[in-house]
mmCIF file of C-alpha atoms and ligand atoms in Angstrom:
data_model
loop_
_atom_site.group_PDB
_atom_site.id
_atom_site.type_symbol
_atom_site.label_atom_id
_atom_site.label_comp_id
_atom_site.label_asym_id
_atom_site.label_seq_id
_atom_site.Cartn_x
_atom_site.Cartn_y
_atom_site.Cartn_z
ATOM 1 C CA UNK R 1 -16.084 23.226 -12.525
ATOM 2 C CA UNK R 2 -14.183 20.326 -10.901
ATOM 3 C CA UNK R 3 -11.918 18.179 -13.115
ATOM 4 C CA UNK R 4 -13.689 14.961 -14.141
ATOM 5 C CA UNK R 5 -12.917 11.906 -12.042
ATOM 6 C CA UNK R 6 -11.021 9.139 -13.814
ATOM 7 C CA UNK R 7 -12.364 6.413 -11.538
ATOM 8 C CA UNK R 8 -15.438 5.920 -9.398
ATOM 9 C CA UNK R 9 -16.534 3.235 -6.973
ATOM 10 C CA UNK R 10 -19.996 1.734 -7.330
ATOM 11 C CA UNK R 11 -21.122 0.794 -3.836
ATOM 12 C CA UNK R 12 -23.890 -1.764 -3.345
ATOM 13 C CA UNK R 13 -26.179 -1.947 -0.305
ATOM 14 C CA UNK R 14 -24.447 -5.227 0.618
ATOM 15 C CA UNK R 15 -21.128 -3.346 0.944
ATOM 16 C CA UNK R 16 -19.744 -4.823 -2.303
ATOM 17 C CA UNK R 17 -17.715 -2.309 -4.300
ATOM 18 C CA UNK R 18 -16.775 -2.080 -7.974
ATOM 19 C CA UNK R 19 -13.983 0.241 -9.056
ATOM 20 C CA UNK R 20 -14.753 1.577 -12.538
ATOM 21 C CA UNK R 21 -12.391 3.473 -14.861
ATOM 22 C CA UNK R 22 -14.013 6.422 -16.617
ATOM 23 C CA UNK R 23 -11.128 7.160 -18.959
ATOM 24 C CA UNK R 24 -13.017 6.161 -22.112
ATOM 25 C CA UNK R 25 -16.363 7.006 -23.664
ATOM 26 C CA UNK R 26 -18.105 3.831 -22.575
ATOM 27 C CA UNK R 27 -17.329 1.554 -19.629
ATOM 28 C CA UNK R 28 -18.231 -2.048 -18.940
ATOM 29 C CA UNK R 29 -19.691 -2.685 -15.510
ATOM 30 C CA UNK R 30 -19.531 -6.307 -14.341
ATOM 31 C CA UNK R 31 -22.912 -8.056 -14.490
ATOM 32 C CA UNK R 32 -24.593 -4.810 -15.583
ATOM 33 C CA UNK R 33 -23.377 -4.069 -19.113
ATOM 34 C CA UNK R 34 -21.942 -1.108 -20.992
ATOM 35 C CA UNK R 35 -22.786 2.487 -20.075
ATOM 36 C CA UNK R 36 -21.530 5.921 -21.083
ATOM 37 C CA UNK R 37 -18.762 7.066 -18.716
ATOM 38 C CA UNK R 38 -20.164 10.600 -18.421
ATOM 39 C CA UNK R 39 -23.419 9.182 -17.026
ATOM 40 C CA UNK R 40 -21.499 8.320 -13.876
ATOM 41 C CA UNK R 41 -19.502 11.590 -13.760
ATOM 42 C CA UNK R 42 -22.662 13.515 -13.011
ATOM 43 C CA UNK R 43 -23.746 11.191 -10.232
ATOM 44 C CA UNK R 44 -21.028 11.455 -7.565
ATOM 45 C CA UNK R 45 -22.552 10.829 -4.149
ATOM 46 C CA UNK R 46 -25.862 9.874 -5.749
ATOM 47 C CA UNK R 47 -27.903 6.725 -6.211
ATOM 48 C CA UNK R 48 -27.791 5.129 -9.660
ATOM 49 C CA UNK R 49 -30.278 2.451 -10.628
ATOM 50 C CA UNK R 50 -29.858 0.356 -13.737
ATOM 51 C CA UNK R 51 -32.215 -2.569 -14.363
ATOM 52 C CA UNK R 52 -32.749 -4.197 -10.970
ATOM 53 C CA UNK R 53 -29.358 -3.041 -9.579
ATOM 54 C CA UNK R 54 -28.843 0.007 -7.385
ATOM 55 C CA UNK R 55 -25.478 1.582 -6.569
ATOM 56 C CA UNK R 56 -24.167 4.680 -4.870
ATOM 57 C CA UNK R 57 -21.561 6.384 -7.054
ATOM 58 C CA UNK R 58 -18.536 7.243 -4.891
ATOM 59 C CA UNK R 59 -15.105 8.832 -5.312
ATOM 60 C CA UNK R 60 -12.536 6.045 -4.625
ATOM 61 C CA UNK R 61 -10.476 6.367 -1.440
ATOM 62 C CA UNK R 62 -6.869 5.130 -1.257
ATOM 63 C CA UNK R 63 -8.265 2.159 0.685
ATOM 64 C CA UNK R 64 -10.591 1.363 -2.251
ATOM 65 C CA UNK R 65 -7.619 1.625 -4.626
ATOM 66 C CA UNK R 66 -5.503 -0.755 -2.512
ATOM 67 C CA UNK R 67 -8.285 -3.274 -1.963
ATOM 68 C CA UNK R 68 -9.008 -3.483 -5.679
ATOM 69 C CA UNK R 69 -5.446 -3.941 -6.969
ATOM 70 C CA UNK R 70 -4.973 -6.873 -9.320
ATOM 71 C CA UNK R 71 -2.788 -9.250 -7.335
ATOM 72 C CA UNK R 72 0.378 -10.965 -8.398
ATOM 73 C CA UNK R 73 1.632 -11.438 -4.816
ATOM 74 C CA UNK R 74 0.107 -11.228 -1.329
ATOM 75 C CA UNK R 75 -0.554 -7.527 -0.664
ATOM 76 C CA UNK R 76 0.051 -5.447 2.439
ATOM 77 C CA UNK R 77 -2.835 -5.480 4.939
ATOM 78 C CA UNK R 78 -5.011 -2.377 4.761
ATOM 79 C CA UNK R 79 -4.598 -2.085 8.546
ATOM 80 C CA UNK R 80 -0.798 -2.270 8.199
ATOM 81 C CA UNK R 81 -0.287 0.292 5.411
ATOM 82 C CA UNK R 82 -1.334 3.331 7.510
ATOM 83 C CA UNK R 83 0.827 2.131 10.431
ATOM 84 C CA UNK R 84 3.835 1.984 8.098
ATOM 85 C CA UNK R 85 3.142 5.493 6.811
ATOM 86 C CA UNK R 86 2.625 6.933 10.297
ATOM 87 C CA UNK R 87 5.596 5.276 11.968
ATOM 88 C CA UNK R 88 7.919 6.158 9.082
ATOM 89 C CA UNK R 89 6.601 9.727 9.134
ATOM 90 C CA UNK R 90 5.929 9.582 5.388
ATOM 91 C CA UNK R 91 4.584 12.937 4.224
ATOM 92 C CA UNK R 92 4.158 15.062 1.088
ATOM 93 C CA UNK R 93 7.475 15.688 -0.673
ATOM 94 C CA UNK R 94 9.300 12.703 0.887
ATOM 95 C CA UNK R 95 11.608 10.328 -0.943
ATOM 96 C CA UNK R 96 10.873 6.675 -0.123
ATOM 97 C CA UNK R 97 12.642 3.504 -1.272
ATOM 98 C CA UNK R 98 10.550 0.325 -1.218
ATOM 99 C CA UNK R 99 11.992 -3.175 -1.561
ATOM 100 C CA UNK R 100 9.517 -5.826 -2.736
ATOM 101 C CA UNK R 101 6.967 -4.045 -4.947
ATOM 102 C CA UNK R 102 4.850 -7.202 -5.295
ATOM 103 C CA UNK R 103 1.429 -6.129 -6.530
ATOM 104 C CA UNK R 104 2.157 -2.488 -5.747
ATOM 105 C CA UNK R 105 -0.458 -2.119 -3.019
ATOM 106 C CA UNK R 106 1.948 -0.527 -0.538
ATOM 107 C CA UNK R 107 3.517 1.414 -3.429
ATOM 108 C CA UNK R 108 0.095 2.999 -3.996
ATOM 109 C CA UNK R 109 -0.180 4.047 -0.362
ATOM 110 C CA UNK R 110 3.351 5.483 -0.427
ATOM 111 C CA UNK R 111 2.801 7.360 -3.704
ATOM 112 C CA UNK R 112 -0.469 8.765 -2.403
ATOM 113 C CA UNK R 113 1.252 9.950 0.800
ATOM 114 C CA UNK R 114 4.334 11.580 -0.785
ATOM 115 C CA UNK R 115 2.203 13.253 -3.463
ATOM 116 C CA UNK R 116 3.289 14.951 -6.659
ATOM 117 C CA UNK R 117 6.275 16.676 -5.007
ATOM 118 C CA UNK R 118 7.577 13.400 -3.577
ATOM 119 C CA UNK R 119 9.183 10.320 -5.072
ATOM 120 C CA UNK R 120 8.978 6.573 -4.539
ATOM 121 C CA UNK R 121 11.509 4.135 -5.984
ATOM 122 C CA UNK R 122 10.340 0.542 -5.766
ATOM 123 C CA UNK R 123 12.397 -2.590 -6.443
ATOM 124 C CA UNK R 124 11.430 -6.164 -7.205
ATOM 125 C CA UNK R 125 13.490 -9.134 -8.352
ATOM 126 C CA UNK R 126 10.679 -10.429 -10.567
ATOM 127 C CA UNK R 127 9.823 -8.460 -13.710
ATOM 128 C CA UNK R 128 6.262 -9.826 -13.862
ATOM 129 C CA UNK R 129 5.549 -8.543 -10.343
ATOM 130 C CA UNK R 130 7.031 -5.169 -11.206
ATOM 131 C CA UNK R 131 4.801 -5.003 -14.307
ATOM 132 C CA UNK R 132 1.733 -5.772 -12.211
ATOM 133 C CA UNK R 133 2.736 -3.132 -9.639
ATOM 134 C CA UNK R 134 3.236 -0.591 -12.453
ATOM 135 C CA UNK R 135 -0.196 -1.393 -13.932
ATOM 136 C CA UNK R 136 -1.889 -0.975 -10.549
ATOM 137 C CA UNK R 137 -0.122 2.306 -9.801
ATOM 138 C CA UNK R 138 -0.890 3.608 -13.311
ATOM 139 C CA UNK R 139 -4.559 2.681 -12.951
ATOM 140 C CA UNK R 140 -4.680 4.850 -9.828
ATOM 141 C CA UNK R 141 -3.046 7.708 -11.795
ATOM 142 C CA UNK R 142 -0.003 7.816 -9.466
ATOM 143 C CA UNK R 143 2.655 6.601 -11.905
ATOM 144 C CA UNK R 144 4.292 10.049 -12.142
ATOM 145 C CA UNK R 145 5.496 9.671 -8.556
ATOM 146 C CA UNK R 146 6.947 6.153 -8.791
ATOM 147 C CA UNK R 147 10.030 4.678 -10.427
ATOM 148 C CA UNK R 148 9.969 0.883 -10.877
ATOM 149 C CA UNK R 149 13.315 -0.921 -10.847
ATOM 150 C CA UNK R 150 14.378 -4.515 -11.229
ATOM 151 C CA UNK R 151 16.896 -5.370 -8.543
ATOM 152 C CA UNK R 152 17.732 -7.353 -5.443
ATOM 153 C CA UNK R 153 17.305 -5.141 -2.402
ATOM 154 C CA UNK R 154 19.717 -7.325 -0.421
ATOM 155 C CA UNK R 155 22.591 -6.466 -2.734
ATOM 156 C CA UNK R 156 22.362 -2.732 -2.091
ATOM 157 C CA UNK R 157 20.580 -0.122 -4.194
ATOM 158 C CA UNK R 158 21.957 3.082 -5.665
ATOM 159 C CA UNK R 159 19.565 5.538 -4.006
ATOM 160 C CA UNK R 160 20.864 7.835 -1.266
ATOM 161 C CA UNK R 161 19.326 10.352 1.118
ATOM 162 C CA UNK R 162 15.972 8.550 1.421
ATOM 163 C CA UNK R 163 13.584 9.691 4.129
ATOM 164 C CA UNK R 164 12.322 6.140 4.534
ATOM 165 C CA UNK R 165 13.083 2.646 3.302
ATOM 166 C CA UNK R 166 10.367 0.000 3.590
ATOM 167 C CA UNK R 167 10.886 -3.700 2.937
ATOM 168 C CA UNK R 168 8.395 -6.472 2.295
ATOM 169 C CA UNK R 169 10.698 -9.366 1.364
ATOM 170 C CA UNK R 170 11.300 -12.762 3.005
ATOM 171 C CA UNK R 171 14.750 -11.893 4.415
ATOM 172 C CA UNK R 172 14.783 -8.187 5.301
ATOM 173 C CA UNK R 173 17.778 -8.581 7.662
ATOM 174 C CA UNK R 174 19.931 -9.096 4.549
ATOM 175 C CA UNK R 175 19.096 -5.534 3.470
ATOM 176 C CA UNK R 176 19.729 -3.761 6.782
ATOM 177 C CA UNK R 177 23.327 -2.716 6.026
ATOM 178 C CA UNK R 178 22.237 -1.431 2.625
ATOM 179 C CA UNK R 179 19.412 0.522 4.270
ATOM 180 C CA UNK R 180 21.942 2.289 6.533
ATOM 181 C CA UNK R 181 23.589 3.620 3.353
ATOM 182 C CA UNK R 182 20.372 4.528 1.558
ATOM 183 C CA UNK R 183 18.740 6.433 4.419
ATOM 184 C CA UNK R 184 19.513 10.040 5.353
ATOM 185 C CA UNK R 185 20.510 10.614 8.996
ATOM 186 C CA UNK R 186 17.409 10.010 11.155
ATOM 187 C CA UNK R 187 15.653 8.349 8.194
ATOM 188 C CA UNK R 188 13.134 5.599 8.904
ATOM 189 C CA UNK R 189 13.550 1.858 8.324
ATOM 190 C CA UNK R 190 10.547 -0.488 8.288
ATOM 191 C CA UNK R 191 10.068 -4.133 7.457
ATOM 192 C CA UNK R 192 6.880 -6.169 7.166
ATOM 193 C CA UNK R 193 7.203 -9.867 7.981
ATOM 194 C CA UNK R 194 4.626 -12.604 8.575
ATOM 195 C CA UNK R 195 6.837 -14.644 10.948
ATOM 196 C CA UNK R 196 8.479 -14.006 14.320
ATOM 197 C CA UNK R 197 11.738 -15.626 13.143
ATOM 198 C CA UNK R 198 12.043 -12.926 10.490
ATOM 199 C CA UNK R 199 11.456 -10.257 13.133
ATOM 200 C CA UNK R 200 14.140 -11.752 15.415
ATOM 201 C CA UNK R 201 16.790 -11.805 12.717
ATOM 202 C CA UNK R 202 15.930 -8.319 11.484
ATOM 203 C CA UNK R 203 16.019 -6.811 14.977
ATOM 204 C CA UNK R 204 19.333 -8.539 15.785
ATOM 205 C CA UNK R 205 20.876 -7.142 12.600
ATOM 206 C CA UNK R 206 19.511 -3.643 13.225
ATOM 207 C CA UNK R 207 21.041 -3.713 16.725
ATOM 208 C CA UNK R 208 24.475 -4.440 15.262
ATOM 209 C CA UNK R 209 24.168 -1.560 12.796
ATOM 210 C CA UNK R 210 23.624 2.211 13.234
ATOM 211 C CA UNK R 211 19.936 2.104 14.089
ATOM 212 C CA UNK R 212 18.053 3.226 17.185
ATOM 213 C CA UNK R 213 14.412 3.265 18.297
ATOM 214 C CA UNK R 214 14.048 -0.324 17.142
ATOM 215 C CA UNK R 215 10.613 -1.731 17.839
ATOM 216 C CA UNK R 216 8.245 -4.324 16.450
ATOM 217 C CA UNK R 217 4.466 -4.272 16.564
ATOM 218 C CA UNK R 218 1.488 -6.214 15.342
ATOM 219 C CA UNK R 219 -1.522 -4.157 14.341
ATOM 220 C CA UNK R 220 -4.775 -5.774 15.440
ATOM 221 C CA UNK R 221 -7.933 -4.254 14.040
ATOM 222 C CA UNK R 222 -11.253 -5.480 15.343
ATOM 223 C CA UNK R 223 -14.411 -4.204 13.755
ATOM 224 C CA UNK R 224 -17.296 -3.189 15.995
ATOM 225 C CA UNK R 225 -20.764 -4.097 14.779
ATOM 226 C CA UNK R 226 -23.408 -1.607 15.871
ATOM 227 C CA UNK R 227 -26.989 -2.900 16.071
ATOM 228 C CA UNK R 228 -29.951 -1.397 17.863
ATOM 229 C CA UNK R 229 -30.211 -4.608 19.867
ATOM 230 C CA UNK R 230 -26.587 -4.465 20.951
ATOM 231 C CA UNK R 231 -23.147 -3.339 19.821
ATOM 232 C CA UNK R 232 -20.253 -5.771 19.998
ATOM 233 C CA UNK R 233 -16.983 -6.753 18.306
ATOM 234 C CA UNK R 234 -17.446 -8.561 15.013
ATOM 235 C CA UNK R 235 -17.529 -12.360 15.230
ATOM 236 C CA UNK R 236 -15.080 -12.531 12.304
ATOM 237 C CA UNK R 237 -11.769 -14.118 13.369
ATOM 238 C CA UNK R 238 -8.795 -11.810 13.879
ATOM 239 C CA UNK R 239 -6.605 -12.919 11.008
ATOM 240 C CA UNK R 240 -2.831 -12.557 11.106
ATOM 241 C CA UNK R 241 -1.094 -10.501 8.437
ATOM 242 C CA UNK R 242 2.409 -9.538 9.517
ATOM 243 C CA UNK R 243 4.623 -7.897 12.115
ATOM 244 C CA UNK R 244 6.031 -4.440 11.529
ATOM 245 C CA UNK R 245 9.574 -3.613 12.613
ATOM 246 C CA UNK R 246 10.687 0.010 12.750
ATOM 247 C CA UNK R 247 14.043 1.698 13.356
ATOM 248 C CA UNK R 248 15.807 5.000 12.717
ATOM 249 C CA UNK R 249 19.210 5.353 11.150
ATOM 250 C CA UNK R 250 21.726 7.526 13.040
ATOM 251 C CA UNK R 251 25.349 8.456 12.485
ATOM 252 C CA UNK R 252 26.496 7.767 16.071
ATOM 253 C CA UNK R 253 25.163 5.315 18.642
ATOM 254 C CA UNK R 254 25.262 5.554 22.466
HETATM 255 C C1 SAM S 301 4.755 -10.106 -0.484
HETATM 256 S S1 SAM S 301 5.319 -9.356 -1.937
HETATM 257 C C2 SAM S 301 5.195 -7.630 -1.589
HETATM 258 C C3 SAM S 301 3.768 -7.129 -1.623
HETATM 259 C C4 SAM S 301 3.643 -5.626 -1.604
HETATM 260 N N1 SAM S 301 4.108 -5.064 -0.337
HETATM 261 C C5 SAM S 301 2.218 -5.194 -1.868
HETATM 262 O O1 SAM S 301 1.605 -4.595 -0.964
HETATM 263 O O2 SAM S 301 1.697 -5.436 -2.965
HETATM 264 C C6 SAM S 301 7.051 -9.586 -1.852
HETATM 265 C C7 SAM S 301 7.760 -9.179 -3.128
HETATM 266 O O3 SAM S 301 9.149 -9.066 -2.845
HETATM 267 C C8 SAM S 301 9.862 -9.482 -3.983
HETATM 268 N N2 SAM S 301 11.222 -9.794 -3.490
HETATM 269 C C9 SAM S 301 11.624 -10.885 -2.782
HETATM 270 N N3 SAM S 301 12.927 -10.794 -2.472
HETATM 271 C C10 SAM S 301 13.361 -9.614 -2.985
HETATM 272 C C11 SAM S 301 14.608 -8.939 -2.977
HETATM 273 N N4 SAM S 301 15.672 -9.474 -2.384
HETATM 274 N N5 SAM S 301 14.708 -7.726 -3.585
HETATM 275 C C12 SAM S 301 13.634 -7.177 -4.212
HETATM 276 N N6 SAM S 301 12.406 -7.776 -4.234
HETATM 277 C C13 SAM S 301 12.278 -8.975 -3.641
HETATM 278 C C14 SAM S 301 9.059 -10.661 -4.505
HETATM 279 O O4 SAM S 301 9.359 -10.915 -5.867
HETATM 280 C C15 SAM S 301 7.635 -10.174 -4.253
HETATM 281 O O5 SAM S 301 7.108 -9.527 -5.397
#
Protein backbone atom coordinates (compact mmCIF):
# COMPACT_ATOMS: atom_id res chain seq x y z
CA UNK A 1 0.00 0.00 0.00
CA UNK A 2 1.25 3.52 -0.82
CA UNK A 3 2.26 5.81 2.08
CA UNK A 4 -0.55 8.23 2.93
CA UNK A 5 -0.30 11.68 1.39
CA UNK A 6 0.28 14.53 3.83
CA UNK A 7 -1.30 17.13 1.56
CA UNK A 8 -3.87 17.13 -1.22
CA UNK A 9 -5.17 19.78 -3.57
CA UNK A 10 -8.92 20.23 -3.94
CA UNK A 11 -9.52 21.39 -7.50
CA UNK A 12 -12.75 23.16 -8.41
CA UNK A 13 -14.30 23.22 -11.89
CA UNK A 14 -13.46 26.94 -12.04
CA UNK A 15 -9.75 26.09 -11.72
CA UNK A 16 -9.57 27.34 -8.10
CA UNK A 17 -7.36 25.16 -5.92
CA UNK A 18 -7.18 24.60 -2.16
CA UNK A 19 -4.12 22.97 -0.65
CA UNK A 20 -5.17 20.93 2.39
CA UNK A 21 -2.89 19.38 5.04
CA UNK A 22 -3.90 15.86 6.05
CA UNK A 23 -1.48 15.55 8.95
CA UNK A 24 -4.20 15.49 11.62
CA UNK A 25 -7.39 13.55 12.21
CA UNK A 26 -9.73 16.28 11.03
CA UNK A 27 -9.06 19.12 8.60
CA UNK A 28 -10.83 22.42 8.05
CA UNK A 29 -11.66 23.19 4.44
CA UNK A 30 -12.33 26.86 3.70
CA UNK A 31 -16.03 27.60 3.17
CA UNK A 32 -16.87 23.89 3.51
CA UNK A 33 -16.26 22.94 7.14
CA UNK A 34 -14.43 20.21 9.03
CA UNK A 35 -13.97 16.71 7.59
CA UNK A 36 -11.99 13.62 8.55
CA UNK A 37 -8.58 13.65 6.84
CA UNK A 38 -8.77 9.97 5.88
CA UNK A 39 -11.94 10.67 3.86
CA UNK A 40 -9.74 12.51 1.38
CA UNK A 41 -6.89 9.95 1.45
CA UNK A 42 -9.11 7.41 -0.23
CA UNK A 43 -10.22 9.77 -2.96
CA UNK A 44 -7.05 10.68 -4.89
CA UNK A 45 -7.94 11.42 -8.50
CA UNK A 46 -11.65 11.19 -7.68
CA UNK A 47 -14.58 13.56 -7.44
CA UNK A 48 -15.67 14.55 -3.94
CA UNK A 49 -18.98 16.28 -3.36
CA UNK A 50 -19.86 17.88 -0.06
CA UNK A 51 -23.05 19.94 0.24
CA UNK A 52 -23.32 21.89 -3.01
CA UNK A 53 -19.53 21.92 -3.63
CA UNK A 54 -17.69 19.51 -5.91
CA UNK A 55 -13.91 19.04 -6.01
CA UNK A 56 -11.42 16.72 -7.62
CA UNK A 57 -8.94 15.44 -5.03
CA UNK A 58 -5.42 15.77 -6.45
CA UNK A 59 -1.84 15.11 -5.35
CA UNK A 60 -0.12 18.55 -5.12
CA UNK A 61 2.56 19.30 -7.71
CA UNK A 62 5.59 21.47 -6.88
CA UNK A 63 3.82 24.23 -8.81
CA UNK A 64 0.80 23.90 -6.48
CA UNK A 65 3.15 24.05 -3.48
CA UNK A 66 4.86 27.22 -4.77
CA UNK A 67 1.64 28.96 -5.75
CA UNK A 68 0.12 28.37 -2.33
CA UNK A 69 3.04 29.54 -0.16
CA UNK A 70 2.12 32.08 2.50
CA UNK A 71 3.87 35.24 1.35
CA UNK A 72 6.09 37.54 3.32
CA UNK A 73 7.86 38.90 0.22
CA UNK A 74 7.24 38.86 -3.54
CA UNK A 75 7.85 35.27 -4.69
CA UNK A 76 9.68 33.95 -7.73
CA UNK A 77 7.51 33.62 -10.85
CA UNK A 78 6.36 30.07 -11.51
CA UNK A 79 7.63 30.51 -15.09
CA UNK A 80 11.04 31.64 -13.80
CA UNK A 81 11.69 28.89 -11.23
CA UNK A 82 12.05 26.06 -13.80
CA UNK A 83 14.32 28.25 -15.97
CA UNK A 84 16.59 28.81 -12.96
CA UNK A 85 16.72 25.08 -12.22
CA UNK A 86 17.39 24.14 -15.85
CA UNK A 87 20.02 26.77 -16.57
CA UNK A 88 21.84 26.08 -13.30
CA UNK A 89 21.68 22.35 -14.01
CA UNK A 90 20.23 21.71 -10.55
CA UNK A 91 19.72 17.97 -10.08
CA UNK A 92 19.30 15.33 -7.36
CA UNK A 93 22.21 15.33 -4.90
CA UNK A 94 23.35 18.91 -5.67
CA UNK A 95 24.42 21.48 -3.11
CA UNK A 96 22.82 24.89 -3.74
CA UNK A 97 23.29 28.19 -1.89
CA UNK A 98 20.41 30.67 -2.16
CA UNK A 99 20.65 34.32 -1.14
CA UNK A 100 17.31 35.99 -0.37
CA UNK A 101 15.00 33.27 0.96
CA UNK A 102 12.02 35.65 1.08
CA UNK A 103 8.89 33.52 1.32
CA UNK A 104 10.81 30.38 0.40
CA UNK A 105 9.05 29.77 -2.91
CA UNK A 106 12.28 29.30 -4.86
CA UNK A 107 13.72 27.41 -1.87
CA UNK A 108 10.88 24.90 -2.32
CA UNK A 109 11.69 24.42 -5.99
CA UNK A 110 15.39 23.98 -5.19
CA UNK A 111 14.75 21.52 -2.34
CA UNK A 112 12.39 19.53 -4.54
CA UNK A 113 15.02 19.37 -7.31
CA UNK A 114 18.04 18.39 -5.18
CA UNK A 115 15.99 15.80 -3.28
CA UNK A 116 16.83 13.96 -0.09
CA UNK A 117 20.47 13.38 -1.11
CA UNK A 118 21.02 17.07 -1.86
CA UNK A 119 21.29 20.18 0.27
CA UNK A 120 20.10 23.77 0.06
CA UNK A 121 21.43 26.53 2.31
CA UNK A 122 19.33 29.67 2.15
CA UNK A 123 20.18 33.08 3.61
CA UNK A 124 18.06 36.10 4.44
CA UNK A 125 18.86 39.29 6.34
CA UNK A 126 15.39 39.41 7.90
CA UNK A 127 14.52 36.81 10.54
CA UNK A 128 10.76 37.14 9.94
CA UNK A 129 11.21 36.30 6.24
CA UNK A 130 13.41 33.34 7.12
CA UNK A 131 10.74 32.09 9.55
CA UNK A 132 8.09 32.35 6.84
CA UNK A 133 10.34 30.52 4.36
CA UNK A 134 10.97 27.78 6.96
CA UNK A 135 7.23 27.39 7.61
CA UNK A 136 6.48 27.09 3.89
CA UNK A 137 9.25 24.56 3.29
CA UNK A 138 8.19 22.56 6.37
CA UNK A 139 4.57 22.52 5.20
CA UNK A 140 5.75 20.93 1.95
CA UNK A 141 7.71 18.33 3.98
CA UNK A 142 11.07 19.41 2.48
CA UNK A 143 12.67 20.88 5.60
CA UNK A 144 15.17 18.00 5.91
CA UNK A 145 16.93 19.26 2.78
CA UNK A 146 17.19 22.95 3.70
CA UNK A 147 19.29 24.90 6.18
CA UNK A 148 18.01 28.42 6.96
CA UNK A 149 20.60 31.03 7.93
CA UNK A 150 20.45 34.67 8.90
CA UNK A 151 23.11 36.58 7.01
CA UNK A 152 23.95 39.19 4.41
CA UNK A 153 24.84 37.46 1.16
CA UNK A 154 26.86 40.50 0.06
CA UNK A 155 29.31 40.08 2.92
CA UNK A 156 30.33 36.57 1.89
CA UNK A 157 29.00 33.27 3.23
CA UNK A 158 30.93 30.36 4.68
CA UNK A 159 29.77 27.66 2.26
CA UNK A 160 32.24 26.26 -0.28
CA UNK A 161 32.05 23.84 -3.20
CA UNK A 162 28.45 24.71 -4.15
CA UNK A 163 27.13 23.43 -7.46
CA UNK A 164 24.99 26.54 -7.82
CA UNK A 165 24.41 29.86 -6.12
CA UNK A 166 21.15 31.70 -6.81
CA UNK A 167 20.40 35.25 -5.70
CA UNK A 168 17.13 37.12 -5.44
CA UNK A 169 18.22 40.33 -3.70
CA UNK A 170 18.12 43.99 -4.81
CA UNK A 171 21.89 44.30 -5.40
CA UNK A 172 23.20 40.93 -6.60
CA UNK A 173 26.37 42.48 -8.10
CA UNK A 174 27.57 43.04 -4.52
CA UNK A 175 27.62 39.26 -4.02
CA UNK A 176 29.43 38.28 -7.22
CA UNK A 177 32.94 38.12 -5.71
CA UNK A 178 31.59 36.06 -2.82
CA UNK A 179 29.88 33.72 -5.29
CA UNK A 180 33.23 33.08 -7.01
CA UNK A 181 34.50 31.73 -3.66
CA UNK A 182 31.39 29.73 -2.81
CA UNK A 183 31.03 27.95 -6.16
CA UNK A 184 33.02 24.87 -7.21
CA UNK A 185 34.88 25.18 -10.53
CA UNK A 186 32.26 25.28 -13.32
CA UNK A 187 29.51 25.91 -10.74
CA UNK A 188 26.50 27.97 -11.79
CA UNK A 189 25.66 31.55 -10.77
CA UNK A 190 22.16 32.97 -11.25
CA UNK A 191 20.46 36.17 -10.23
CA UNK A 192 16.82 37.22 -10.54
CA UNK A 193 16.20 40.95 -10.89
CA UNK A 194 13.11 42.96 -11.84
CA UNK A 195 15.07 45.87 -13.39
CA UNK A 196 17.49 46.24 -16.30
CA UNK A 197 19.80 48.46 -14.21
CA UNK A 198 20.33 45.55 -11.83
CA UNK A 199 21.13 43.28 -14.78
CA UNK A 200 23.67 45.78 -16.17
CA UNK A 201 25.55 46.10 -12.91
CA UNK A 202 25.53 42.36 -12.27
CA UNK A 203 26.79 41.51 -15.76
CA UNK A 204 29.53 44.17 -15.55
CA UNK A 205 30.72 42.74 -12.23
CA UNK A 206 30.61 39.15 -13.50
CA UNK A 207 32.75 40.19 -16.50
CA UNK A 208 35.43 41.55 -14.17
CA UNK A 209 35.48 38.34 -12.14
CA UNK A 210 36.18 34.68 -13.05
CA UNK A 211 32.89 33.94 -14.78
CA UNK A 212 32.12 32.87 -18.33
CA UNK A 213 28.97 32.05 -20.31
CA UNK A 214 27.32 35.17 -18.94
CA UNK A 215 23.85 35.71 -20.33
CA UNK A 216 20.59 37.32 -19.33
CA UNK A 217 17.10 36.29 -20.38
CA UNK A 218 13.50 37.15 -19.75
CA UNK A 219 11.09 34.23 -19.72
CA UNK A 220 7.81 35.08 -21.43
CA UNK A 221 5.03 32.57 -21.01
CA UNK A 222 1.84 33.06 -22.97
CA UNK A 223 -1.06 30.76 -22.33
CA UNK A 224 -2.98 29.39 -25.30
CA UNK A 225 -6.73 29.13 -24.90
CA UNK A 226 -8.23 26.24 -26.84
CA UNK A 227 -11.91 26.55 -27.80
CA UNK A 228 -13.85 24.62 -30.40
CA UNK A 229 -14.62 27.93 -32.09
CA UNK A 230 -10.97 28.93 -32.25
CA UNK A 231 -7.67 28.59 -30.42
CA UNK A 232 -5.66 31.70 -29.65
CA UNK A 233 -3.25 33.23 -27.12
CA UNK A 234 -4.91 34.29 -23.88
CA UNK A 235 -6.07 37.92 -23.75
CA UNK A 236 -4.45 38.26 -20.31
CA UNK A 237 -1.61 40.82 -20.37
CA UNK A 238 1.95 39.50 -20.35
CA UNK A 239 3.06 40.67 -16.93
CA UNK A 240 6.71 41.34 -16.13
CA UNK A 241 8.38 39.42 -13.32
CA UNK A 242 12.15 39.61 -13.59
CA UNK A 243 15.25 39.06 -15.71
CA UNK A 244 17.46 36.05 -15.12
CA UNK A 245 21.23 36.38 -15.37
CA UNK A 246 23.37 33.26 -15.57
CA UNK A 247 27.12 32.64 -15.49
CA UNK A 248 29.61 29.87 -14.75
CA UNK A 249 32.56 30.18 -12.43
CA UNK A 250 35.94 29.09 -13.84
CA UNK A 251 39.48 29.08 -12.50
CA UNK A 252 41.09 30.62 -15.61
CA UNK A 253 39.67 33.01 -18.18
CA UNK A 254 40.63 33.42 -21.87
C1 LIG B 1 12.08 39.16 -3.31
S1 LIG B 1 12.52 38.36 -1.84
C2 LIG B 1 12.99 36.74 -2.37
C3 LIG B 1 11.80 35.88 -2.74
C4 LIG B 1 12.13 34.43 -2.93
N1 LIG B 1 13.00 34.22 -4.09
C5 LIG B 1 10.88 33.59 -3.07
O1 LIG B 1 10.67 33.01 -4.15
O2 LIG B 1 10.09 33.51 -2.12
C6 LIG B 1 14.08 39.05 -1.47
C7 LIG B 1 14.60 38.65 -0.11
O3 LIG B 1 15.99 38.96 -0.05
C8 LIG B 1 16.29 39.36 1.26
N2 LIG B 1 17.57 40.10 1.15
C9 LIG B 1 17.77 41.35 0.67
N3 LIG B 1 19.07 41.66 0.69
C10 LIG B 1 19.72 40.57 1.18
C11 LIG B 1 21.08 40.27 1.41
N4 LIG B 1 22.04 41.15 1.16
N5 LIG B 1 21.41 39.04 1.91
C12 LIG B 1 20.44 38.13 2.20
N6 LIG B 1 19.11 38.37 1.97
C13 LIG B 1 18.76 39.57 1.48
C14 LIG B 1 15.08 40.18 1.68
O4 LIG B 1 15.00 40.28 3.09
C15 LIG B 1 13.95 39.38 1.04
O5 LIG B 1 13.41 38.44 1.95
